[in-house]
Short mmCIF file of C-alpha atoms and ligand atoms in Angstrom, two decimals:
data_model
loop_
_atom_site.label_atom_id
_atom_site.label_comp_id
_atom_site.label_asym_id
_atom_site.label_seq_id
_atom_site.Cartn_x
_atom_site.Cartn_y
_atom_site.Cartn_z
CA UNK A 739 -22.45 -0.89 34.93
CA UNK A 740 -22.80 0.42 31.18
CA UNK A 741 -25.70 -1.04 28.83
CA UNK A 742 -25.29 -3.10 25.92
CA UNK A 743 -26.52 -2.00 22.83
CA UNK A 744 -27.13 -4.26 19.68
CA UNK A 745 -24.02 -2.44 18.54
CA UNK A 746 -21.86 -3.01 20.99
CA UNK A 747 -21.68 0.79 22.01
CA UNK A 748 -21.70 1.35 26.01
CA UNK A 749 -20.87 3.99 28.15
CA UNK A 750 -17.41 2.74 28.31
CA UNK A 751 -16.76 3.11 24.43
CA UNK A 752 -13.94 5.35 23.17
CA UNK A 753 -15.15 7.55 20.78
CA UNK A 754 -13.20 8.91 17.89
CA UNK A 755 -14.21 11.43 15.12
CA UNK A 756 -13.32 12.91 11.89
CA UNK A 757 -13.83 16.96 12.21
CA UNK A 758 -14.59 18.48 8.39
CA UNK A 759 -16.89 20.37 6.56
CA UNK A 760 -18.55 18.64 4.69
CA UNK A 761 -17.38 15.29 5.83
CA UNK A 762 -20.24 13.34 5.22
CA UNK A 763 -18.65 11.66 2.15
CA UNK A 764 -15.63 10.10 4.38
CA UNK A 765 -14.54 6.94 4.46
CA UNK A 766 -12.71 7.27 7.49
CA UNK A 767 -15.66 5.69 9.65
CA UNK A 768 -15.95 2.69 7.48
CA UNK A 769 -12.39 1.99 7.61
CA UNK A 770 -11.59 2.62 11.39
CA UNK A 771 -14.51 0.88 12.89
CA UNK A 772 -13.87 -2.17 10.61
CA UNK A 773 -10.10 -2.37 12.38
CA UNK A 774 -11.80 -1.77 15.94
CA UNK A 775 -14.21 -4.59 15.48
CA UNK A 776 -11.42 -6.77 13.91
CA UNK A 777 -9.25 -6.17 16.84
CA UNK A 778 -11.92 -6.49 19.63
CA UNK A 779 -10.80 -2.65 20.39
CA UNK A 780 -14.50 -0.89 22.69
CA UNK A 781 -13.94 2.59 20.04
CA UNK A 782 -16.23 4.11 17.82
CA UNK A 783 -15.50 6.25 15.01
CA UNK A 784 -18.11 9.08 14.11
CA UNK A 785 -18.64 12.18 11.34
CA UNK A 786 -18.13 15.85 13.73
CA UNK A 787 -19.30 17.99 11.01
CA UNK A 788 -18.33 21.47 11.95
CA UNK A 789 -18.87 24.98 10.78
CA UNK A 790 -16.24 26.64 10.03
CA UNK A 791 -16.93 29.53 12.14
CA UNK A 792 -17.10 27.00 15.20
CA UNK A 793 -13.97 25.08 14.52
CA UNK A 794 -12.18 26.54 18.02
CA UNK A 795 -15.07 24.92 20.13
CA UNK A 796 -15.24 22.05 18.10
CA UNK A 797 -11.71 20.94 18.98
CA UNK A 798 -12.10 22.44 23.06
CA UNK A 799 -15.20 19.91 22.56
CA UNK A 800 -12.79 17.01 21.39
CA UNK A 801 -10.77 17.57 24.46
CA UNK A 802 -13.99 18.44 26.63
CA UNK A 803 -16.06 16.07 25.46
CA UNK A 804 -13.37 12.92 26.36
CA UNK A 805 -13.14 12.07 23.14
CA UNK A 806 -9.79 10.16 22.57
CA UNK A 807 -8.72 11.64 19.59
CA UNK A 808 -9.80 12.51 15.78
CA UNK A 809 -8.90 13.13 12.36
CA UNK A 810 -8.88 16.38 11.10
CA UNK A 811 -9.92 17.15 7.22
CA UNK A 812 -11.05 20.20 4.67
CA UNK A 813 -11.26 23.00 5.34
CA UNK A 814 -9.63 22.77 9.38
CA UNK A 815 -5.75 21.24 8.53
CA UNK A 816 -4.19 24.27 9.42
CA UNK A 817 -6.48 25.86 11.91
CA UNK A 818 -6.72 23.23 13.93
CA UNK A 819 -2.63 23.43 14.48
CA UNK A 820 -2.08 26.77 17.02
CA UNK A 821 -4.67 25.07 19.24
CA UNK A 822 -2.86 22.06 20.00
CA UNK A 823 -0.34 21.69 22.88
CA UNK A 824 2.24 19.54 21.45
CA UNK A 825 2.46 18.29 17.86
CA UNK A 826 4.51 15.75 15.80
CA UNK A 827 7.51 17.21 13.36
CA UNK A 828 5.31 16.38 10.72
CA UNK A 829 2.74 18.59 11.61
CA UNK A 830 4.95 21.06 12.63
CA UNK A 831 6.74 20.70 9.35
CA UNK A 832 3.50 20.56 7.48
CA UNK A 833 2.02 23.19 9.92
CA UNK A 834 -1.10 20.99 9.41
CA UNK A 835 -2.94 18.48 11.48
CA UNK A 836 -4.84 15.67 10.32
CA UNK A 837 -5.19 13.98 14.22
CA UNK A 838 -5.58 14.59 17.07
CA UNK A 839 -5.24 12.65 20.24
CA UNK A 840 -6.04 13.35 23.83
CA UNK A 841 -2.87 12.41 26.10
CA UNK A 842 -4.07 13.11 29.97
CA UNK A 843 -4.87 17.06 29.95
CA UNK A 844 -2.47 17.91 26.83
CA UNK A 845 -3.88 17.67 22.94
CA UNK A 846 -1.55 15.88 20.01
CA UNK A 847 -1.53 17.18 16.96
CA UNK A 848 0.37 14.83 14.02
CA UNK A 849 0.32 14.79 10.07
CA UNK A 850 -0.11 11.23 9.52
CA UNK A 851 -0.63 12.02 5.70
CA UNK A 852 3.21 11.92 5.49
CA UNK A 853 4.05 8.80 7.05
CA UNK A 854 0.59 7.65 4.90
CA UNK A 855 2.36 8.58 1.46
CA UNK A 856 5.62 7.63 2.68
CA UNK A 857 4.40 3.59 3.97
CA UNK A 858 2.30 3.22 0.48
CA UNK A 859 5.65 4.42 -1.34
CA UNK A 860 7.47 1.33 0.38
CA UNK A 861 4.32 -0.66 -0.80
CA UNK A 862 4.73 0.35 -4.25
CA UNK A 863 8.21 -1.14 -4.05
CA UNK A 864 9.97 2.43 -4.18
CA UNK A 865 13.80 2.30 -2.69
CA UNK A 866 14.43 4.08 0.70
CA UNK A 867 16.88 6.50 -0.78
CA UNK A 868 16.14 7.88 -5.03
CA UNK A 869 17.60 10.87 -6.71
CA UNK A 870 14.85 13.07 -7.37
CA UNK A 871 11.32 13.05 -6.61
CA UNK A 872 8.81 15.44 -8.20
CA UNK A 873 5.79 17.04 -6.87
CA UNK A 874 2.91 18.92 -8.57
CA UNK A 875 0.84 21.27 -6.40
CA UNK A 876 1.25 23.85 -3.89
CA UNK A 877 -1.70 23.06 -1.63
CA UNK A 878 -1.62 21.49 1.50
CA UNK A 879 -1.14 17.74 0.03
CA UNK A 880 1.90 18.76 -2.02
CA UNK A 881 3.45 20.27 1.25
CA UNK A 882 2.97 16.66 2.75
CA UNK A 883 4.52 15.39 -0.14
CA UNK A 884 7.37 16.79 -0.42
CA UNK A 885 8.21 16.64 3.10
CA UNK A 886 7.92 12.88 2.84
CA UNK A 887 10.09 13.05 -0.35
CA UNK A 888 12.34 14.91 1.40
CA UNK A 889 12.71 12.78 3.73
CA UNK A 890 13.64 10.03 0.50
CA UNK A 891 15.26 11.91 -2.38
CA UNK A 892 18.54 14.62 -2.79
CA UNK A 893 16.41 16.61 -4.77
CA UNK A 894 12.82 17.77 -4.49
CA UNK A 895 10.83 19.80 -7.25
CA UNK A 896 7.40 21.84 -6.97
CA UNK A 897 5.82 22.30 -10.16
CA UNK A 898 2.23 24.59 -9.32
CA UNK A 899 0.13 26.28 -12.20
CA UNK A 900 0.91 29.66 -9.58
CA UNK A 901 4.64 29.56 -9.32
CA UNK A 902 5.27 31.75 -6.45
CA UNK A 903 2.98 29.56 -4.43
CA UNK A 904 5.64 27.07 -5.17
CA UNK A 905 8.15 29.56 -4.31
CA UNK A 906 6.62 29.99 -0.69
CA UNK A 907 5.82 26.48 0.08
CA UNK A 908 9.39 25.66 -0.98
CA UNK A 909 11.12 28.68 1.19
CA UNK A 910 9.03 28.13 4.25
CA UNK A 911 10.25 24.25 4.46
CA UNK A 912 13.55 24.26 2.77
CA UNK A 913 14.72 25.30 6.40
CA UNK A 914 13.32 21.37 7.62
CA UNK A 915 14.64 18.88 5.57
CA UNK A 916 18.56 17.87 3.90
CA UNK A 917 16.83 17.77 0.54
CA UNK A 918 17.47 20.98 -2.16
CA UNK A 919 14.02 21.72 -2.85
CA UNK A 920 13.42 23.40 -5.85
CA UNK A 921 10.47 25.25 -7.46
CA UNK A 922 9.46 25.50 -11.21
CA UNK A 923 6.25 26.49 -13.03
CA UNK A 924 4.26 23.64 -13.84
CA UNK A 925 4.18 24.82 -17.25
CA UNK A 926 7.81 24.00 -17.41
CA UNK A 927 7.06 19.93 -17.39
CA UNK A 928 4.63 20.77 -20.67
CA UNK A 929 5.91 18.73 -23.80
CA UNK A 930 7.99 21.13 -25.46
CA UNK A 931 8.87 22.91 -22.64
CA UNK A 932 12.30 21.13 -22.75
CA UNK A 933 11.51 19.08 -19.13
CA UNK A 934 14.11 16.32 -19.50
CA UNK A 935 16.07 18.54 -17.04
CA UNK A 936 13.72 18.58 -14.42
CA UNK A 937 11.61 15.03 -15.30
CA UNK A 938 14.55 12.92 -16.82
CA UNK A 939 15.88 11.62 -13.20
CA UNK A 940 12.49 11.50 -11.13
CA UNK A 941 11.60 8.45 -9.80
CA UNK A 942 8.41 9.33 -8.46
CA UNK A 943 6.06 12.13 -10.01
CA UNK A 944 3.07 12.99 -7.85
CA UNK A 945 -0.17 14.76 -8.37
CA UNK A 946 -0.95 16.65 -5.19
CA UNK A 947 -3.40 19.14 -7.57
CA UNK A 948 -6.60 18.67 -7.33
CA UNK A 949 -7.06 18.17 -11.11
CA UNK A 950 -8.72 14.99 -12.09
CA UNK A 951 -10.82 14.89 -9.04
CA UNK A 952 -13.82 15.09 -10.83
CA UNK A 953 -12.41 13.45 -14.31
CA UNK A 954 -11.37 16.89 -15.61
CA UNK A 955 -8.91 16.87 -17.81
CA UNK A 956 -5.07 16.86 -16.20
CA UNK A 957 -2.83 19.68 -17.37
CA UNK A 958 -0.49 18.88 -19.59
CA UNK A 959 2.93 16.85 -18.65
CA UNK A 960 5.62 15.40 -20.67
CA UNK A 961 4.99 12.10 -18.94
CA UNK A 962 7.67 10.38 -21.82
CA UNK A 963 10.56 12.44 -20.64
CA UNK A 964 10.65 10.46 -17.46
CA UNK A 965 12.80 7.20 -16.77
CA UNK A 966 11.17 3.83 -17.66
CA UNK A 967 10.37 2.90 -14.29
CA UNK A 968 9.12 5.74 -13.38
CA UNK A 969 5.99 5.59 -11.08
CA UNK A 970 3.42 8.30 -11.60
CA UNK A 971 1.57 8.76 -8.47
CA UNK A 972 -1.63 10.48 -8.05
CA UNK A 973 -2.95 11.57 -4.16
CA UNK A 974 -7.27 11.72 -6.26
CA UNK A 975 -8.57 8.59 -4.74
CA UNK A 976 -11.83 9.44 -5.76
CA UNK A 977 -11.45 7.05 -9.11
CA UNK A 978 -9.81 3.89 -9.23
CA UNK A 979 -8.51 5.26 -12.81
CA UNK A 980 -7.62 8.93 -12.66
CA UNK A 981 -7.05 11.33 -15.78
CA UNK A 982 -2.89 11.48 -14.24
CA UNK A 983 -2.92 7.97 -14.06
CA UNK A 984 -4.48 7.37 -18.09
CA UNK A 985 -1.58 9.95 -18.62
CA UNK A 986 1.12 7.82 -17.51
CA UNK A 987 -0.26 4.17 -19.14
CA UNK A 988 -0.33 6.46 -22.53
CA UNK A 989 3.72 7.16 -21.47
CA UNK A 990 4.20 3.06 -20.58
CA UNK A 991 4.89 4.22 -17.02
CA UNK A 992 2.79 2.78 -13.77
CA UNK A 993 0.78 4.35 -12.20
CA UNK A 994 -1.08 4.39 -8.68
CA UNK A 995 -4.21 6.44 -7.19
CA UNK A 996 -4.32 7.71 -3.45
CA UNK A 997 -6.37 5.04 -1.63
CA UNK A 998 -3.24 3.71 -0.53
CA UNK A 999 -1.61 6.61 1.34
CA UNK A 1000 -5.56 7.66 2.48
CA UNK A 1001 -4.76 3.57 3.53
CA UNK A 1002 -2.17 4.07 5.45
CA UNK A 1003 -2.50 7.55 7.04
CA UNK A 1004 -5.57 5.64 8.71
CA UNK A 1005 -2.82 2.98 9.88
CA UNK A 1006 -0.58 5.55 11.70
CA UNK A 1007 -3.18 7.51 12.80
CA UNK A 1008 -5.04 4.34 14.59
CA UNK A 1009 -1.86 3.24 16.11
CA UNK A 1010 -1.37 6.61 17.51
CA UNK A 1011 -4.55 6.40 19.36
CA UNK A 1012 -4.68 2.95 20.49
CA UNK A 1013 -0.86 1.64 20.54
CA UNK A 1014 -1.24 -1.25 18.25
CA UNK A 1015 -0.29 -2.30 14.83
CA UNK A 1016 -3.33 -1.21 12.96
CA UNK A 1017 -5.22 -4.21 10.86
CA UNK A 1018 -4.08 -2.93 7.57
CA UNK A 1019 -5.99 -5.70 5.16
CA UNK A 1020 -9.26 -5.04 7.22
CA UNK A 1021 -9.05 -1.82 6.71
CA UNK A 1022 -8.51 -1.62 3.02
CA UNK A 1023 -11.07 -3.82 2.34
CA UNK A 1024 -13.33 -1.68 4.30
CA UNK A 1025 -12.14 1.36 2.39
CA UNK A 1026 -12.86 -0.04 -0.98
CA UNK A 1027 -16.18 -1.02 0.12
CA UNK A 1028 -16.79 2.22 1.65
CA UNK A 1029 -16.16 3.44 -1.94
CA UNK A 1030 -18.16 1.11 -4.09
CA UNK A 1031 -20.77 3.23 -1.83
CA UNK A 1032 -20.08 6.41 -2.17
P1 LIG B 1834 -5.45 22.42 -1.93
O1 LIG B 1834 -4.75 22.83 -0.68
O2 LIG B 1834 -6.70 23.13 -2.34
O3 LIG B 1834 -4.40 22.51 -3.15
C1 LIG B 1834 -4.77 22.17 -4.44
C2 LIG B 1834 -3.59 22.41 -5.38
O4 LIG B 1834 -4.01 21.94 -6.66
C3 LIG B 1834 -3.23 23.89 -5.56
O5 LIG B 1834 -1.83 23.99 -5.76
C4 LIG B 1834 -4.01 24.25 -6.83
O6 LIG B 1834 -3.47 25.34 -7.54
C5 LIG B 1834 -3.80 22.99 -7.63
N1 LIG B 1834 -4.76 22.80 -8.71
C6 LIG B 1834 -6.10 22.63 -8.61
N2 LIG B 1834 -6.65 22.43 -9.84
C7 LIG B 1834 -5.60 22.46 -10.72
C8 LIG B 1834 -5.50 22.31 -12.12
N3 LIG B 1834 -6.58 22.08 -12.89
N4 LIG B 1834 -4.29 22.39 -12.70
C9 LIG B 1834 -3.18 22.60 -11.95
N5 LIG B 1834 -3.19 22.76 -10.60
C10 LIG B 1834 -4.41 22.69 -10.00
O7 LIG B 1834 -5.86 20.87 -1.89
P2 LIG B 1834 -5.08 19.69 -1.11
O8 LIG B 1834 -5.67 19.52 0.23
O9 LIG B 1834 -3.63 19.96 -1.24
O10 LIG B 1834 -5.52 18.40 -1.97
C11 LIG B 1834 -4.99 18.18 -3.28
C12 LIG B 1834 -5.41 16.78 -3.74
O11 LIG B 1834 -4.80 15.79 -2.91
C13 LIG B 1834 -6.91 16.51 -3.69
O12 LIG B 1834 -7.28 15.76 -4.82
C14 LIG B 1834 -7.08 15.65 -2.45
O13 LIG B 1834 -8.20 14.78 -2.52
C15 LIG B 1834 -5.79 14.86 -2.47
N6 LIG B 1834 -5.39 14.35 -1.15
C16 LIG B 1834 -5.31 12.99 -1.02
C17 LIG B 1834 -4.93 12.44 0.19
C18 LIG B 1834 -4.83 10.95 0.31
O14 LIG B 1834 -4.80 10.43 1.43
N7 LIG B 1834 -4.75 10.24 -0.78
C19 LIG B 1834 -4.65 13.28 1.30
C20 LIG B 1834 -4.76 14.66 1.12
C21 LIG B 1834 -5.14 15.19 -0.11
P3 LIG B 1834 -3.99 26.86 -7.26
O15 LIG B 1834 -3.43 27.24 -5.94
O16 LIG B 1834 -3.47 27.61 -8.40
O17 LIG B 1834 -5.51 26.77 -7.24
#
């Protein structure tokens, strides 16, 4: 017979973690044990700050431990991929893992930031199927994104500051998707740079840099060159109002930050460890809290 605690915790409870370094600034917790409460589910979401160094214990110690599963953040995405035992296309795609669940002796590894971006795209109203969709970055959000846009638009284009980081990104998954992926210099979507070519027909633009994070200035983009309805999308969900964002309401075009797809990777991620529809409301609210904190 377990104990009670004034928190509910027993010996019974399911626990679930985020592994990062740092990671103490995460939301996650907030957000996933608001939808375990709100569903009666006996889990427990915790921080597993990690060194670096250590990360090849720390997930034998996931598994060990009898942890059910966790989320996987900076700086352990990709390392955390060659030590899992199956994994989801996405994160074979991605070649990134953001969870992690324990199925009987065997470890899953999925990417739930692309169904994430993908779900909060249908939220935003965008249509299953658009021409062109264009992504800026070449770190390991913009690979998310465009394999979620490629799984939505004919044409794909990554714009990075470093151009042949574009180039590789855009070799490596070309062989994955339907989509023509295509790779330009982010200096090409500059005003003046003659972008109509490569803006004129996108019906989503994300930022997948991590410009604006802090409020720094976002390069600069010939936001005007895109369609009307446009939406400019930026994956900073560190401000409700990001510099990309202040970009596109200067163009007339809308504009979203990332809380949704950080939203809704949650969502897939909790169904994947406990089977149900995940309590999406609860756990927005939660997350918006969580940031009026931070
Ligand atoms: P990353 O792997 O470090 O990649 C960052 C990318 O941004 C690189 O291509 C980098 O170019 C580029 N970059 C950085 N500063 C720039 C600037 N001032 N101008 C132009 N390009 C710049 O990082 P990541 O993991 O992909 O994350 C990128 C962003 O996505 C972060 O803001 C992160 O918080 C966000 N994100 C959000 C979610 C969500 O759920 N909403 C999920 C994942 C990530 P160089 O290679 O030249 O440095």
């Amino acid at each position: 017979m377990s104990t009670t605690t004034k928190s509910g915790i027993t010996a019974a409870t399911r626990v679930i973690g985020i592994l990062g370094h740092p990671v103490q600034h995460s939301r996650s917790p907030a957000m996933h044990n608001a939808a375990f409460a709100a569903l009666g589910l006996d889990y427990v979401y915790v921080a597993l700050p990690a060194r670096p160094a250590e990360i090849g214990a720390a997930v034998r110690g996931v598994r060990a431990l009898g942890l059910a599963g966790a989320n996987v953040t900076i700086p352990f995405k990709e390392a955390v991929l060659s030590r899992c035992d199956q994994l989801g296309a996405a994160a074979r795609a991605c070649r990134a893992v953001n969870t992690l669940a324990v199925r009987g002796d065997a470890l899953f590894g999925d990417n739930t930031d692309v169904a994430g971006l993908a779900r909060d795209w249908d939220e935003a109203g965008l249509p299953r199927r658009v021409g062109r969709i264009v992504i800026l970055g070449a770190g390991g959000a913009a690979r998310a994104a465009a394999y979620a846009a490629a799984g939505r638009a004919r044409r794909v284009v990554v714009a990075a500051r470093r151009p042949e980081r574009a180039r590789v990104l855009v070799r490596s998954l070309q062989s994955e998707v339907r989509a023509e992926l295509l790779a330009v210099d982010l200096a090409h979507l500059a005003p003046g740079a003659r972008a109509e070519g490569l803006l004129g027909a996108a019906a989503v633009v994300v930022n997948a840099t991590a410009a604006g994070m802090r409020g720094d200035p976002f390069p600069e983009l010939a936001a005007a060159l895109t369609a009307p309805d446009c939406l400019f999308h930026d994956l900073v969900y560190t401000r409700a109002t990001t510099p990309f964002m202040a970009l596109a309401t200067a163009a007339r075009r809308r504009s979203r930050n990332g809380l949704g797809m950080l939203l809704h990777q949650g969502a897939a991620a909790f169904e994947i460890w406990t089977g149900r529809p995940a309590p999406v409301e609860v756990m927005r609210r939660a997350l918006v809290r969580a940031g009026r904190g931070s």
